[in-house]
GROMACS .gro file of N, CA and C in nm:
model
  456
    1GLY      N    1   0.030  -1.145  -1.288
    1GLY     CA    2  -0.020  -1.038  -1.421
    1GLY      C    3  -0.105  -1.068  -1.529
    2HIS      N    4  -0.232  -0.967  -1.587
    2HIS     CA    5  -0.345  -0.983  -1.630
    2HIS      C    6  -0.351  -1.027  -1.704
    3TYR      N    7  -0.456  -1.111  -1.722
    3TYR     CA    8  -0.456  -1.278  -1.798
    3TYR      C    9  -0.467  -1.220  -1.918
    4ASN      N   10  -0.426  -1.108  -1.945
    4ASN     CA   11  -0.437  -1.100  -2.187
    4ASN      C   12  -0.313  -1.057  -2.200
    5THR      N   13  -0.172  -1.026  -2.082
    5THR     CA   14  -0.054  -1.055  -2.108
    5THR      C   15  -0.033  -1.115  -2.150
    6TRP      N   16  -0.011  -1.227  -2.051
    6TRP     CA   17  -0.004  -1.363  -2.061
    6TRP      C   18  -0.057  -1.463  -2.203
    7SER      N   19  -0.170  -1.454  -2.235
    7SER     CA   20  -0.244  -1.493  -2.340
    7SER      C   21  -0.154  -1.415  -2.466
    8GLN      N   22  -0.090  -1.280  -2.396
    8GLN     CA   23  -0.143  -1.181  -2.530
    8GLN      C   24  -0.208  -1.163  -2.680
    9THR      N   25  -0.245  -1.145  -2.650
    9THR     CA   26  -0.356  -1.092  -2.733
    9THR      C   27  -0.330  -0.946  -2.863
   10ALA      N   28  -0.377  -0.918  -2.975
   10ALA     CA   29  -0.331  -0.865  -3.038
   10ALA      C   30  -0.375  -0.745  -3.006
   11SER      N   31  -0.489  -0.726  -2.924
   11SER     CA   32  -0.549  -0.560  -2.878
   11SER      C   33  -0.384  -0.547  -2.686
   12GLY      N   34  -0.381  -0.364  -2.738
   12GLY     CA   35  -0.447  -0.348  -2.612
   12GLY      C   36  -0.458  -0.297  -2.509
   13ASP      N   37  -0.598  -0.272  -2.532
   13ASP     CA   38  -0.653  -0.253  -2.475
   13ASP      C   39  -0.723  -0.237  -2.246
   14TYR      N   40  -0.657  -0.397  -2.252
   14TYR     CA   41  -0.643  -0.403  -2.145
   14TYR      C   42  -0.527  -0.313  -2.046
   15LEU      N   43  -0.477  -0.279  -2.109
   15LEU     CA   44  -0.343  -0.178  -2.041
   15LEU      C   45  -0.406  -0.039  -1.993
   16GLY      N   46  -0.609  -0.052  -1.991
   16GLY     CA   47  -0.596   0.054  -1.931
   16GLY      C   48  -0.744   0.018  -1.851
   17ASP      N   49  -0.752  -0.137  -1.792
   17ASP     CA   50  -0.796  -0.181  -1.731
   17ASP      C   51  -0.752  -0.139  -1.544
   18THR      N   52  -0.873  -0.086  -1.469
   18THR     CA   53  -0.814  -0.069  -1.351
   18THR      C   54  -0.685  -0.091  -1.281
   19ALA      N   55  -0.693  -0.219  -1.257
   19ALA     CA   56  -0.580  -0.279  -1.232
   19ALA      C   57  -0.457  -0.253  -1.279
   20ALA      N   58  -0.423  -0.152  -1.367
   20ALA     CA   59  -0.325  -0.147  -1.502
   20ALA      C   60  -0.304   0.005  -1.380
   21GLY      N   61  -0.403   0.092  -1.362
   21GLY     CA   62  -0.395   0.207  -1.249
   21GLY      C   63  -0.309   0.146  -1.159
   22GLN      N   64  -0.391   0.083  -1.062
   22GLN     CA   65  -0.332   0.053  -0.936
   22GLN      C   66  -0.208   0.008  -0.945
   23MET      N   67  -0.171  -0.058  -1.048
   23MET     CA   68  -0.025  -0.056  -1.057
   23MET      C   69   0.062   0.032  -1.055
   24GLY      N   70   0.021   0.166  -1.131
   24GLY     CA   71   0.060   0.300  -1.088
   24GLY      C   72   0.065   0.358  -0.892
   25VAL      N   73  -0.075   0.292  -0.828
   25VAL     CA   74   0.001   0.446  -0.769
   25VAL      C   75   0.016   0.351  -0.631
   26LEU      N   76   0.086   0.153  -0.730
   26LEU     CA   77   0.188   0.078  -0.569
   26LEU      C   78   0.310   0.129  -0.636
   27ALA      N   79   0.368   0.134  -0.739
   27ALA     CA   80   0.492   0.224  -0.814
   27ALA      C   81   0.544   0.327  -0.750
   28ALA      N   82   0.408   0.404  -0.774
   28ALA     CA   83   0.463   0.576  -0.686
   28ALA      C   84   0.463   0.576  -0.574
   29PHE      N   85   0.385   0.476  -0.486
   29PHE     CA   86   0.376   0.421  -0.352
   29PHE      C   87   0.563   0.444  -0.292
   30PHE      N   88   0.587   0.312  -0.359
   30PHE     CA   89   0.750   0.237  -0.370
   30PHE      C   90   0.858   0.347  -0.429
   31ALA      N   91   0.811   0.443  -0.520
   31ALA     CA   92   0.991   0.509  -0.580
   31ALA      C   93   0.944   0.581  -0.454
   32ALA      N   94   0.867   0.671  -0.408
   32ALA     CA   95   0.846   0.778  -0.325
   32ALA      C   96   0.899   0.729  -0.148
   33ARG      N   97   0.979   0.640  -0.127
   33ARG     CA   98   0.965   0.557  -0.102
   33ARG      C   99   1.143   0.471  -0.006
   34PRO      N  100   1.204   0.432   0.074
   34PRO     CA  101   1.297   0.380   0.047
   34PRO      C  102   1.285   0.226   0.097
   35TRP      N  103   1.211   0.164   0.015
   35TRP     CA  104   1.118   0.038   0.031
   35TRP      C  105   1.254  -0.113   0.058
   36TRP      N  106   1.333  -0.059   0.009
   36TRP     CA  107   1.429  -0.161   0.071
   36TRP      C  108   1.547  -0.186   0.154
   37THR      N  109   1.444  -0.029   0.238
   37THR     CA  110   1.462  -0.035   0.398
   37THR      C  111   1.471  -0.129   0.462
   38MET      N  112   1.275  -0.154   0.411
   38MET     CA  113   1.179  -0.198   0.542
   38MET      C  114   1.198  -0.438   0.509
   39ALA      N  115   1.168  -0.509   0.673
   39ALA     CA  116   1.114  -0.605   0.645
   39ALA      C  117   1.028  -0.624   0.713
   40PRO      N  118   1.005  -0.730   0.679
   40PRO     CA  119   0.778  -0.818   0.740
   40PRO      C  120   0.850  -0.805   0.933
   41ASP      N  121   0.708  -0.751   0.963
   41ASP     CA  122   0.740  -0.758   1.120
   41ASP      C  123   0.650  -0.829   1.188
   42PRO      N  124   0.589  -0.870   1.199
   42PRO     CA  125   0.426  -0.936   1.244
   42PRO      C  126   0.444  -0.887   1.403
   43GLY      N  127   0.549  -0.870   1.462
   43GLY     CA  128   0.536  -0.794   1.570
   43GLY      C  129   0.423  -0.657   1.544
   44ALA      N  130   0.445  -0.581   1.466
   44ALA     CA  131   0.384  -0.467   1.461
   44ALA      C  132   0.237  -0.494   1.459
   45VAL      N  133   0.171  -0.582   1.455
   45VAL     CA  134  -0.014  -0.554   1.472
   45VAL      C  135  -0.021  -0.662   1.641
   46ALA      N  136  -0.024  -0.615   1.686
   46ALA     CA  137  -0.068  -0.647   1.813
   46ALA      C  138  -0.158  -0.705   1.873
   47SER      N  139  -0.300  -0.627   1.794
   47SER     CA  140  -0.415  -0.753   1.824
   47SER      C  141  -0.526  -0.738   1.702
   48ASP      N  142  -0.597  -0.857   1.749
   48ASP     CA  143  -0.743  -0.863   1.596
   48ASP      C  144  -0.647  -0.840   1.430
   49ALA      N  145  -0.509  -0.942   1.372
   49ALA     CA  146  -0.458  -0.923   1.299
   49ALA      C  147  -0.495  -0.997   1.151
   50GLY      N  148  -0.642  -1.159   1.208
   50GLY     CA  149  -0.697  -1.182   1.151
   50GLY      C  150  -0.606  -1.302   1.098
   51THR      N  151  -0.692  -1.378   1.001
   51THR     CA  152  -0.595  -1.476   0.975
   51THR      C  153  -0.651  -1.532   0.788
   52GLY      N  154  -0.565  -1.613   0.747
   52GLY     CA  155  -0.589  -1.608   0.575
   52GLY      C  156  -0.611  -1.500   0.484
   53SER      N  157  -0.769  -1.469   0.465
   53SER     CA  158  -0.695  -1.402   0.355
   53SER      C  159  -0.760  -1.259   0.402
   54SER      N  160  -0.825  -1.247   0.542
   54SER     CA  161  -0.798  -1.132   0.556
   54SER      C  162  -0.687  -1.097   0.691
   55ARG      N  163  -0.531  -1.163   0.689
   55ARG     CA  164  -0.444  -1.088   0.772
   55ARG      C  165  -0.403  -0.992   0.748
   56LYS      N  166  -0.347  -0.883   0.826
   56LYS     CA  167  -0.316  -0.811   0.826
   56LYS      C  168  -0.164  -0.802   0.842
   57VAL      N  169  -0.074  -0.769   0.739
   57VAL     CA  170   0.034  -0.763   0.763
   57VAL      C  171   0.171  -0.674   0.786
   58ALA      N  172   0.250  -0.610   0.847
   58ALA     CA  173   0.319  -0.489   0.858
   58ALA      C  174   0.492  -0.490   0.839
   59LEU      N  175   0.491  -0.403   0.760
   59LEU     CA  176   0.668  -0.374   0.787
   59LEU      C  177   0.703  -0.307   0.810
   60THR      N  178   0.886  -0.328   0.869
   60THR     CA  179   0.968  -0.169   0.944
   60THR      C  180   1.051  -0.190   0.920
   61ALA      N  181   1.116  -0.041   0.838
   61ALA     CA  182   1.223  -0.008   0.841
   61ALA      C  183   1.337  -0.026   0.977
   62ALA      N  184   1.465  -0.060   0.912
   62ALA     CA  185   1.577  -0.164   1.060
   62ALA      C  186   1.589  -0.016   1.105
   63ASP      N  187   1.616   0.151   1.046
   63ASP     CA  188   1.641   0.207   1.147
   63ASP      C  189   1.527   0.345   1.222
   64GLY      N  190   1.382   0.215   1.210
   64GLY     CA  191   1.267   0.276   1.300
   64GLY      C  192   1.234   0.424   1.308
   65THR      N  193   1.220   0.403   1.162
   65THR     CA  194   1.169   0.553   1.095
   65THR      C  195   1.026   0.523   1.033
   66ARG      N  196   0.995   0.354   1.018
   66ARG     CA  197   0.895   0.417   0.895
   66ARG      C  198   0.818   0.282   0.962
   67CYS      N  199   0.707   0.269   0.932
   67CYS     CA  200   0.613   0.114   0.943
   67CYS      C  201   0.494   0.135   0.872
   68TRP      N  202   0.440   0.058   0.796
   68TRP     CA  203   0.428   0.004   0.670
   68TRP      C  204   0.271  -0.139   0.691
   69VAL      N  205   0.142  -0.142   0.730
   69VAL     CA  206   0.038  -0.229   0.795
   69VAL      C  207  -0.036  -0.185   0.703
   70TYR      N  208  -0.074  -0.325   0.630
   70TYR     CA  209  -0.138  -0.366   0.471
   70TYR      C  210  -0.299  -0.433   0.541
   71TYR      N  211  -0.420  -0.410   0.552
   71TYR     CA  212  -0.509  -0.424   0.551
   71TYR      C  213  -0.579  -0.503   0.461
   72PRO      N  214  -0.596  -0.623   0.468
   72PRO     CA  215  -0.685  -0.661   0.309
   72PRO      C  216  -0.818  -0.648   0.328
   73VAL      N  217  -0.873  -0.615   0.476
   73VAL     CA  218  -1.034  -0.573   0.493
   73VAL      C  219  -1.036  -0.430   0.616
   74ASN      N  220  -1.133  -0.436   0.605
   74ASN     CA  221  -1.228  -0.289   0.665
   74ASN      C  222  -1.255  -0.369   0.897
   75ALA      N  223  -1.189  -0.381   0.895
   75ALA     CA  224  -1.165  -0.387   1.024
   75ALA      C  225  -1.033  -0.379   1.129
   76SER      N  226  -1.095  -0.328   1.193
   76SER     CA  227  -0.978  -0.266   1.317
   76SER      C  228  -0.899  -0.395   1.382
   77ALA      N  229  -0.715  -0.266   1.410
   77ALA     CA  230  -0.627  -0.393   1.437
   77ALA      C  231  -0.547  -0.284   1.547
   78GLY      N  232  -0.472  -0.351   1.600
   78GLY     CA  233  -0.420  -0.245   1.738
   78GLY      C  234  -0.291  -0.288   1.691
   79ILE      N  235  -0.244  -0.149   1.661
   79ILE     CA  236  -0.144  -0.146   1.574
   79ILE      C  237   0.000  -0.130   1.651
   80ARG      N  238   0.100  -0.104   1.698
   80ARG     CA  239   0.196  -0.112   1.822
   80ARG      C  240   0.301   0.009   1.810
   81MET      N  241   0.265   0.116   1.853
   81MET     CA  242   0.338   0.286   1.772
   81MET      C  243   0.531   0.263   1.806
   82ASP      N  244   0.541   0.157   1.877
   82ASP     CA  245   0.685   0.147   1.997
   82ASP      C  246   0.798   0.120   1.800
   83ARG      N  247   0.721   0.081   1.704
   83ARG     CA  248   0.849   0.036   1.660
   83ARG      C  249   0.894   0.112   1.534
   84ILE      N  250   0.794   0.271   1.553
   84ILE     CA  251   0.858   0.416   1.563
   84ILE      C  252   0.913   0.460   1.606
   85THR      N  253   1.102   0.431   1.622
   85THR     CA  254   1.138   0.435   1.720
   85THR      C  255   1.252   0.576   1.691
   86ALA      N  256   1.229   0.665   1.575
   86ALA     CA  257   1.315   0.786   1.516
   86ALA      C  258   1.229   0.912   1.573
   87ALA      N  259   1.126   0.857   1.692
   87ALA     CA  260   1.035   0.983   1.694
   87ALA      C  261   0.952   0.974   1.835
   88ALA      N  262   0.940   1.095   1.950
   88ALA     CA  263   0.855   1.038   2.072
   88ALA      C  264   0.710   1.041   1.921
   89THR      N  265   0.670   1.087   1.849
   89THR     CA  266   0.541   1.080   1.801
   89THR      C  267   0.529   1.034   1.661
   90VAL      N  268   0.438   0.982   1.661
   90VAL     CA  269   0.421   0.915   1.475
   90VAL      C  270   0.297   0.964   1.439
   91ALA      N  271   0.309   1.017   1.325
   91ALA     CA  272   0.216   1.051   1.295
   91ALA      C  273   0.175   0.968   1.198
   92ALA      N  274   0.041   0.971   1.176
   92ALA     CA  275  -0.026   0.795   1.076
   92ALA      C  276  -0.110   0.842   0.997
   93SER      N  277  -0.077   0.810   0.864
   93SER     CA  278  -0.257   0.794   0.722
   93SER      C  279  -0.267   0.734   0.696
   94TRP      N  280  -0.368   0.625   0.620
   94TRP     CA  281  -0.443   0.568   0.544
   94TRP      C  282  -0.438   0.636   0.405
   95LEU      N  283  -0.358   0.516   0.329
   95LEU     CA  284  -0.335   0.474   0.133
   95LEU      C  285  -0.433   0.455   0.126
   96ASP      N  286  -0.506   0.451   0.002
   96ASP     CA  287  -0.610   0.421  -0.019
   96ASP      C  288  -0.506   0.335  -0.163
   97PRO      N  289  -0.462   0.221  -0.188
   97PRO     CA  290  -0.364   0.165  -0.303
   97PRO      C  291  -0.510   0.133  -0.413
   98ARG      N  292  -0.576   0.218  -0.397
   98ARG     CA  293  -0.691   0.161  -0.501
   98ARG      C  294  -0.691   0.294  -0.584
   99ASN      N  295  -0.658   0.345  -0.539
   99ASN     CA  296  -0.671   0.552  -0.588
   99ASN      C  297  -0.529   0.665  -0.537
  100GLY      N  298  -0.446   0.582  -0.470
  100GLY     CA  299  -0.329   0.702  -0.413
  100GLY      C  300  -0.457   0.823  -0.310
  101SER      N  301  -0.576   0.762  -0.299
  101SER     CA  302  -0.599   0.906  -0.227
  101SER      C  303  -0.615   0.897  -0.107
  102THR      N  304  -0.517   0.993   0.034
  102THR     CA  305  -0.427   0.974   0.130
  102THR      C  306  -0.543   1.031   0.257
  103GLN      N  307  -0.585   1.006   0.404
  103GLN     CA  308  -0.655   1.057   0.464
  103GLN      C  309  -0.561   1.030   0.628
  104ALA      N  310  -0.527   1.124   0.680
  104ALA     CA  311  -0.495   1.154   0.757
  104ALA      C  312  -0.543   1.019   0.904
  105ALA      N  313  -0.461   0.963   0.995
  105ALA     CA  314  -0.514   0.885   1.090
  105ALA      C  315  -0.485   1.003   1.188
  106GLY      N  316  -0.477   1.031   1.203
  106GLY     CA  317  -0.372   1.082   1.364
  106GLY      C  318  -0.255   1.101   1.391
  107THR      N  319  -0.215   1.152   1.497
  107THR     CA  320  -0.047   1.117   1.573
  107THR      C  321  -0.071   1.102   1.694
  108PHE      N  322   0.034   0.974   1.668
  108PHE     CA  323   0.032   0.856   1.870
  108PHE      C  324   0.130   0.910   1.909
  109ASP      N  325   0.106   0.908   2.048
  109ASP     CA  326   0.242   0.863   2.165
  109ASP      C  327   0.322   0.741   2.081
  110ARG      N  328   0.421   0.698   2.083
  110ARG     CA  329   0.574   0.598   2.094
  110ARG      C  330   0.492   0.511   2.135
  111GLY      N  331   0.504   0.529   2.212
  111GLY     CA  332   0.451   0.442   2.343
  111GLY      C  333   0.307   0.388   2.376
  112GLN      N  334   0.270   0.409   2.253
  112GLN     CA  335   0.164   0.392   2.321
  112GLN      C  336   0.081   0.215   2.171
  113VAL      N  337  -0.068   0.118   2.144
  113VAL     CA  338  -0.108   0.052   2.115
  113VAL      C  339  -0.252   0.117   2.054
  114ALA      N  340  -0.153   0.204   1.925
  114ALA     CA  341  -0.339   0.264   1.875
  114ALA      C  342  -0.413   0.142   1.832
  115THR      N  343  -0.565   0.111   1.853
  115THR     CA  344  -0.639   0.068   1.745
  115THR      C  345  -0.699   0.105   1.652
  116LEU      N  346  -0.666   0.074   1.510
  116LEU     CA  347  -0.770   0.189   1.405
  116LEU      C  348  -0.734   0.071   1.339
  117GLN      N  349  -0.902   0.164   1.253
  117GLN     CA  350  -0.981   0.081   1.132
  117GLN      C  351  -0.939   0.181   1.035
  118PRO      N  352  -0.960   0.140   0.848
  118PRO     CA  353  -0.944   0.200   0.728
  118PRO      C  354  -1.017   0.261   0.758
  119PRO      N  355  -1.059   0.441   0.720
  119PRO     CA  356  -1.200   0.452   0.699
  119PRO      C  357  -1.266   0.410   0.606
  120ALA      N  358  -1.408   0.433   0.567
  120ALA     CA  359  -1.520   0.367   0.497
  120ALA      C  360  -1.481   0.363   0.379
  121GLY      N  361  -1.513   0.222   0.377
  121GLY     CA  362  -1.505   0.199   0.187
  121GLY      C  363  -1.364   0.154   0.188
  122GLY      N  364  -1.247   0.139   0.266
  122GLY     CA  365  -1.061   0.077   0.295
  122GLY      C  366  -1.093  -0.106   0.350
  123GLU      N  367  -1.146  -0.111   0.204
  123GLU     CA  368  -1.161  -0.341   0.151
  123GLU      C  369  -0.992  -0.341   0.097
  124ASP      N  370  -0.913  -0.228   0.099
  124ASP     CA  371  -0.802  -0.286   0.069
  124ASP      C  372  -0.736  -0.139   0.131
  125ALA      N  373  -0.654  -0.146   0.165
  125ALA     CA  374  -0.540  -0.009   0.240
  125ALA      C  375  -0.463  -0.032   0.331
  126VAL      N  376  -0.377   0.095   0.311
  126VAL     CA  377  -0.185   0.054   0.385
  126VAL      C  378  -0.165   0.192   0.551
  127LEU      N  379  -0.229   0.130   0.588
  127LEU     CA  380  -0.145   0.265   0.748
  127LEU      C  381  -0.010   0.274   0.751
  128VAL      N  382  -0.005   0.414   0.671
  128VAL     CA  383   0.138   0.476   0.714
  128VAL      C  384   0.230   0.521   0.809
  129LEU      N  385   0.327   0.493   0.840
  129LEU     CA  386   0.366   0.524   1.024
  129LEU      C  387   0.489   0.585   0.943
  130GLY      N  388   0.483   0.691   0.963
  130GLY     CA  389   0.643   0.756   0.966
  130GLY      C  390   0.644   0.880   0.985
  131PRO      N  391   0.779   0.978   0.858
  131PRO     CA  392   0.814   1.074   0.805
  131PRO      C  393   0.718   1.034   0.661
  132GLY      N  394   0.641   1.163   0.628
  132GLY     CA  395   0.591   1.106   0.442
  132GLY      C  396   0.427   1.075   0.508
  133SER      N  397   0.382   1.052   0.647
  133SER     CA  398   0.306   0.963   0.579
  133SER      C  399   0.161   1.005   0.498
  134GLY      N  400   0.137   1.148   0.516
  134GLY     CA  401  -0.017   1.184   0.407
  134GLY      C  402   0.110   1.229   0.287
  135THR      N  403   0.197   1.217   0.225
  135THR     CA  404   0.198   1.185   0.112
  135THR      C  405   0.262   1.137   0.033
  136LEU      N  406   0.169   1.122  -0.113
  136LEU     CA  407   0.269   1.056  -0.185
  136LEU      C  408   0.187   1.134  -0.329
  137PRO      N  409   0.279   1.120  -0.430
  137PRO     CA  410   0.322   1.201  -0.578
  137PRO      C  411   0.223   1.176  -0.605
  138PRO      N  412   0.181   1.235  -0.709
  138PRO     CA  413   0.067   1.219  -0.832
  138PRO      C  414   0.016   1.101  -0.835
  139HIS      N  415  -0.119   1.037  -0.834
  139HIS     CA  416  -0.124   0.975  -0.928
  139HIS      C  417  -0.113   0.928  -1.075
  140PRO      N  418  -0.084   0.883  -1.122
  140PRO     CA  419   0.001   0.890  -1.234
  140PRO      C  420  -0.109   0.872  -1.390
  141GLU      N  421  -0.192   1.001  -1.488
  141GLU     CA  422  -0.235   1.030  -1.501
  141GLU      C  423  -0.250   0.842  -1.606
  142LYS      N  424  -0.420   0.797  -1.615
  142LYS     CA  425  -0.426   0.729  -1.664
  142LYS      C  426  -0.429   0.703  -1.863
  143LYS      N  427  -0.338   0.662  -1.897
  143LYS     CA  428  -0.292   0.645  -2.026
  143LYS      C  429  -0.350   0.576  -2.131
  144THR      N  430  -0.355   0.613  -2.238
  144THR     CA  431  -0.416   0.485  -2.326
  144THR      C  432  -0.251   0.497  -2.453
  145HIS      N  433  -0.293   0.346  -2.492
  145HIS     CA  434  -0.160   0.322  -2.571
  145HIS      C  435  -0.215   0.219  -2.677
  146PRO      N  436  -0.224   0.307  -2.811
  146PRO     CA  437  -0.244   0.211  -2.927
  146PRO      C  438  -0.208   0.104  -2.912
  147PRO      N  439  -0.312   0.003  -3.022
  147PRO     CA  440  -0.295  -0.101  -2.976
  147PRO      C  441  -0.216  -0.130  -3.079
  148ARG      N  442  -0.117  -0.343  -3.014
  148ARG     CA  443  -0.001  -0.359  -3.048
  148ARG      C  444  -0.016  -0.453  -3.115
  149LYS      N  445   0.094  -0.459  -3.241
  149LYS     CA  446   0.069  -0.563  -3.318
  149LYS      C  447   0.236  -0.674  -3.298
  150PHE      N  448   0.161  -0.833  -3.279
  150PHE     CA  449   0.190  -0.896  -3.263
  150PHE      C  450   0.308  -0.984  -3.367
  151SER      N  451   0.382  -1.013  -3.413
  151SER     CA  452   0.427  -1.139  -3.496
  151SER      C  453   0.350  -1.290  -3.463
  152THR      N  454   0.261  -1.310  -3.551
  152THR     CA  455   0.259  -1.467  -3.567
  152THR      C  456   0.373  -1.559  -3.614
   0.00000   0.00000   0.00000
């Protein structure tokens, strides 16, 4: 959590920080998708998975309808499209978790390994494969919160 949440400062100004807005993007992404059907899938990244803090990680739905790959750095990786078993072709898009914007990444044959790299500036990106890959509910407006009073 945010440092000021843990220290319980008297001002709620930190609730408008950039990271607070990014949590709204995360919430919208998961709320619009059946996240509870996803499981870790290290085999989805066929090549150039990276290591340590640059490691790409994937989740795949048990029913073969969707796969998400998190790219913590802007570097290409080979992604196995056969993780999507519910269709012959796989729609792909990029999600920028910093602001909720999406960008098409293409359509691929299910049998291929596609080498994909986030768009320029995508130092923090999610590759979304499967239905609804290019859509995200509107980004929640940044809200201002009145200062909170804490009892001492």
